[in-house]
mmCIF file of C-alpha atoms in Angstrom:
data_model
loop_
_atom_site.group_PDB
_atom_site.id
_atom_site.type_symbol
_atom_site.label_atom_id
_atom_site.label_comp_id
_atom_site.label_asym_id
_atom_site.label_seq_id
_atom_site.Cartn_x
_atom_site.Cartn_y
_atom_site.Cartn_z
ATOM 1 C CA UNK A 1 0.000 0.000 0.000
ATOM 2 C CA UNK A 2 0.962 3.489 -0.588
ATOM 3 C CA UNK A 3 -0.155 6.076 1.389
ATOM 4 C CA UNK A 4 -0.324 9.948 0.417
ATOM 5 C CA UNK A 5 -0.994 13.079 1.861
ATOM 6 C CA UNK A 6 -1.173 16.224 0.713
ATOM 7 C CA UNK A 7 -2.028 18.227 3.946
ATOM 8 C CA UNK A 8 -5.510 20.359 4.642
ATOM 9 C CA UNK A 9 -4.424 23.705 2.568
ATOM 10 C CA UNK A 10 -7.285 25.273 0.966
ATOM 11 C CA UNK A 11 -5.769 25.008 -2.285
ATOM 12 C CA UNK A 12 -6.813 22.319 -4.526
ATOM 13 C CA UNK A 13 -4.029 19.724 -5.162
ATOM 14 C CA UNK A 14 -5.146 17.659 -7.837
ATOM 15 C CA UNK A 15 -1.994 17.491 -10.276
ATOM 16 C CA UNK A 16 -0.765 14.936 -7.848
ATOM 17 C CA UNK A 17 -3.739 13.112 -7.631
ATOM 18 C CA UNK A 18 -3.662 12.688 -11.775
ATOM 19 C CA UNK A 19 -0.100 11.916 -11.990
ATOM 20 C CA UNK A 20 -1.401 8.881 -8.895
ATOM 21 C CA UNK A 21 -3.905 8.575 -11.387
ATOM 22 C CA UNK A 22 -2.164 8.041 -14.522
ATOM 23 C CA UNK A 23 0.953 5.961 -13.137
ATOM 24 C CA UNK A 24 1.937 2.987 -14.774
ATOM 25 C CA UNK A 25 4.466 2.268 -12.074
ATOM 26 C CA UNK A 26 1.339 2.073 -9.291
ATOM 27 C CA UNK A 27 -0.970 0.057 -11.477
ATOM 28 C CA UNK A 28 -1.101 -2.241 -9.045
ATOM 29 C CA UNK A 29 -0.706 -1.077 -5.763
ATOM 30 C CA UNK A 30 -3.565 0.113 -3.548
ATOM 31 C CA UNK A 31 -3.318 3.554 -3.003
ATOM 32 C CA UNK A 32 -4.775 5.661 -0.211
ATOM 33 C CA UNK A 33 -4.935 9.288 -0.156
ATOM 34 C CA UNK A 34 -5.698 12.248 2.387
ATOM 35 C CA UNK A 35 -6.673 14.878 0.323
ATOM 36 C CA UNK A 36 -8.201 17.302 2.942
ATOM 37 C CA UNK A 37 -10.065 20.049 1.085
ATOM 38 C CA UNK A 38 -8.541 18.727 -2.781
ATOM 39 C CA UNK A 39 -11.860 17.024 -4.341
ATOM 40 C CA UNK A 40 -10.948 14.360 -6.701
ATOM 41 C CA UNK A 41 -13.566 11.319 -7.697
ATOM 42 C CA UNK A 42 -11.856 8.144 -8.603
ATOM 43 C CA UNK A 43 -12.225 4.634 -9.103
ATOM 44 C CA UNK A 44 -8.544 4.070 -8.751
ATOM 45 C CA UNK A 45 -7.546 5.711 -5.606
ATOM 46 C CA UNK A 46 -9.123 5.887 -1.938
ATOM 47 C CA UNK A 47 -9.755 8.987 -1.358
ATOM 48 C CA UNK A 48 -10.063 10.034 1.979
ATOM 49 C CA UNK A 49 -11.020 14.058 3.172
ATOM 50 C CA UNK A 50 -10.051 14.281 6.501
ATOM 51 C CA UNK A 51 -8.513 11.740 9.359
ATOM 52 C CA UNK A 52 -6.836 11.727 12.666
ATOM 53 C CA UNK A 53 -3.041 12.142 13.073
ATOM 54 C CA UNK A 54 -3.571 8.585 14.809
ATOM 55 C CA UNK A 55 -5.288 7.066 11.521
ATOM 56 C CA UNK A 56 -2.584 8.755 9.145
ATOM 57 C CA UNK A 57 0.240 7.144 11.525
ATOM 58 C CA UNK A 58 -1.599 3.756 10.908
ATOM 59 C CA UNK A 59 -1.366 4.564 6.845
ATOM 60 C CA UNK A 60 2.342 5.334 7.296
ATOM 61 C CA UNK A 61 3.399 2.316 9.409
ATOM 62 C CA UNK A 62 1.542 0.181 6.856
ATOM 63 C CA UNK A 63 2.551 1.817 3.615
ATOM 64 C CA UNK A 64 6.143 0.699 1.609
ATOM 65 C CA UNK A 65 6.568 4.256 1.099
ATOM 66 C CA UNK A 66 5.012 7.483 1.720
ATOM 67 C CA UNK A 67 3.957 10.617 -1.235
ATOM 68 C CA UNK A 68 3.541 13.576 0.026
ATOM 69 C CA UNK A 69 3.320 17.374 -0.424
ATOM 70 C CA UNK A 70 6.301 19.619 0.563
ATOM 71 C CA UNK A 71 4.813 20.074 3.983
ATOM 72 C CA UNK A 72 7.109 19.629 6.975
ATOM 73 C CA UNK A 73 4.232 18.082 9.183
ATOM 74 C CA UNK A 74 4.060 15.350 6.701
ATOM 75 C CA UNK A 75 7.723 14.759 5.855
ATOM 76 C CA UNK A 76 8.885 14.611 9.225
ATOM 77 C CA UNK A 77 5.552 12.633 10.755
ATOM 78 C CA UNK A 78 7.016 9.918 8.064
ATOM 79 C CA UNK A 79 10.863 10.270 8.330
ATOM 80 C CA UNK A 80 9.926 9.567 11.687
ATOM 81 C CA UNK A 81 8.323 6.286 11.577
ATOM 82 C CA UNK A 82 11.565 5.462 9.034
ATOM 83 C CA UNK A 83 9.472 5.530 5.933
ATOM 84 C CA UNK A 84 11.011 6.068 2.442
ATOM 85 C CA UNK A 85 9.554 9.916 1.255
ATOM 86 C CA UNK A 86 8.540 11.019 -1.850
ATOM 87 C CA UNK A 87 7.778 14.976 -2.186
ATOM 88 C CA UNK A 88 5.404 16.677 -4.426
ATOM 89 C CA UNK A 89 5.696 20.187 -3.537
ATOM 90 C CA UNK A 90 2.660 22.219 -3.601
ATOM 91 C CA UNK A 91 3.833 25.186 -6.542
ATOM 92 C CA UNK A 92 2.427 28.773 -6.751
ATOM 93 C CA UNK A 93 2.021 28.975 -10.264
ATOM 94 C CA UNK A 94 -0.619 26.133 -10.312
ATOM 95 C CA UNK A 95 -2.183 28.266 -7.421
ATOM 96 C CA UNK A 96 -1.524 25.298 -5.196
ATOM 97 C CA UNK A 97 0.029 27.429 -2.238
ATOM 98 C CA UNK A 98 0.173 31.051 -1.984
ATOM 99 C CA UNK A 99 4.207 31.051 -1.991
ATOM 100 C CA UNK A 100 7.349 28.442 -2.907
ATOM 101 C CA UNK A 101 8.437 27.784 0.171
ATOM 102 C CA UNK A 102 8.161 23.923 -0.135
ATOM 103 C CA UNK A 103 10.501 24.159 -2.766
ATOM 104 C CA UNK A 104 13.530 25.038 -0.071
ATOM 105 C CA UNK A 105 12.235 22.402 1.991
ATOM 106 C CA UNK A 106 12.508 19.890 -0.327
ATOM 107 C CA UNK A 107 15.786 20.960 -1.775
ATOM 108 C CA UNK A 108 17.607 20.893 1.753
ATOM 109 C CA UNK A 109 16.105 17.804 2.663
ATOM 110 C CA UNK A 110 17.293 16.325 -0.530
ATOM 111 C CA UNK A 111 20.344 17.862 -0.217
ATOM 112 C CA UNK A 112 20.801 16.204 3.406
ATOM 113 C CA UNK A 113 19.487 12.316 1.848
ATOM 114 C CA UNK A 114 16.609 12.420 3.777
ATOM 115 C CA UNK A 115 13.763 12.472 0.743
ATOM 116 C CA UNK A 116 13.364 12.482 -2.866
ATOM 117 C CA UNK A 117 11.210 15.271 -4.361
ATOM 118 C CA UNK A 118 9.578 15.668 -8.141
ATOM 119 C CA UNK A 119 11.183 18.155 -9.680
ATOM 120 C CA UNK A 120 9.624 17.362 -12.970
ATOM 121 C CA UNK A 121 6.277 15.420 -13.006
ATOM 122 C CA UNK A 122 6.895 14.119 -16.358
ATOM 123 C CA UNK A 123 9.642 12.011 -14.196
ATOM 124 C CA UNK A 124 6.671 11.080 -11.916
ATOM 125 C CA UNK A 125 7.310 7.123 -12.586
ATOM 126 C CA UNK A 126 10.974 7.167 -12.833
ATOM 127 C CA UNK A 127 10.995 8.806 -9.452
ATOM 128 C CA UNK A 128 8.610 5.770 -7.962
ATOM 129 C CA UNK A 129 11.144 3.773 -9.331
ATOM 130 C CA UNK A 130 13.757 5.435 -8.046
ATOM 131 C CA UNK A 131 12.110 5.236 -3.998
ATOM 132 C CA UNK A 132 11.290 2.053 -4.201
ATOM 133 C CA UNK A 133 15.058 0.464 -5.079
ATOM 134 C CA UNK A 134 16.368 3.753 -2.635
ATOM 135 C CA UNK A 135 17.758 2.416 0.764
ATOM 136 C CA UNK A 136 16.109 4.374 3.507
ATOM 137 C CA UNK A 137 18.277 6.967 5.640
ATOM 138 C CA UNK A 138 17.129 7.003 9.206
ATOM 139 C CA UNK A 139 16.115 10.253 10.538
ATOM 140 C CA UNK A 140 16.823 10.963 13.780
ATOM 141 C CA UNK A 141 15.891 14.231 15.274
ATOM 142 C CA UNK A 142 19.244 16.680 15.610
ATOM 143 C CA UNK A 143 18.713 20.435 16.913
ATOM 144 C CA UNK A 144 21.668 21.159 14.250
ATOM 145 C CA UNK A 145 20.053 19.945 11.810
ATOM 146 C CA UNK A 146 16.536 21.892 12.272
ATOM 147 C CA UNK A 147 18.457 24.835 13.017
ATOM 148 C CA UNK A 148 20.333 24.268 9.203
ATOM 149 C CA UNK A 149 16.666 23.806 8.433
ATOM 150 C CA UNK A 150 15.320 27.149 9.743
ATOM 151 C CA UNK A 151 17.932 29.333 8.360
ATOM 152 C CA UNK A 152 17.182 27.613 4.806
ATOM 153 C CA UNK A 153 13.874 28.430 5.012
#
């Protein structure tokens, strides 16, 4: 199972819900979503509005590897329960968030081999490829590191 969430912004969010959608790499996996306030009908994916931080910890302890959007409430809620990461940042130009900032999220935490993030989402298979063969590295929480984190952002 695959689990992805993509946070409770009021922006929609359905670009990653197509590319879910339209993957030829997760033909066969079950795939569960949070979408919070995105609507998207589908026969392919479980869509879910809304659950409890308990019921997405569930998702994430039973998932091979979590997408999710370039929130740090996600990221870290998974790199803590030593999940592999996949990031989707939320982008202004598709009105998906009212700034970039995800972007510097995801490029440190790149940068520091803690995720993988889309930069291009016509790469959108390669890249669940690519987390699926990646060995996880083990996050463990470091005041230098979240204060590298902080001045980043």
């Amino acid at each position: 199972m695959i689990f992805v969430t993509i946070g409770t912004q009021k922006q929609q969010f359905t670009r990653l819900l197509e590319m879910l959608e339209n993957s030829t790499e997760l033909k066969n996996d079950e795939i569960v979503v949070q979408a919070g306030y995105t609507k998207y009908d589908s026969d392919r994916l479980r869509v879910l509005d809304f659950i409890t931080f308990e019921k997405m910890e569930e998702y994430i302890d039973e998932s091979e590897f979590v997408i999710c959007h370039g929130g740090v409430g996600s990221i870290f809620t998974a790199l803590k329960r030593n999940k592999k990461v996949l990031v989707v940042p939320r982008l202004s130009k598709y009105k998906e968030h009212i700034n970039d900032h995800q972007l510097e999220i995801c490029e440190q935490l790149e940068k520091d081999g803690f995720i993988l993030y889309l930069k291009d989402e016509k790469n959108f298979d390669k890249m669940i490829r690519r987390i699926r063969r990646r060995k996880n590295k083990e996050y463990k929480s470091d005041k230098s590191f979240l204060d590298k984190l902080r001045k980043e952002i």
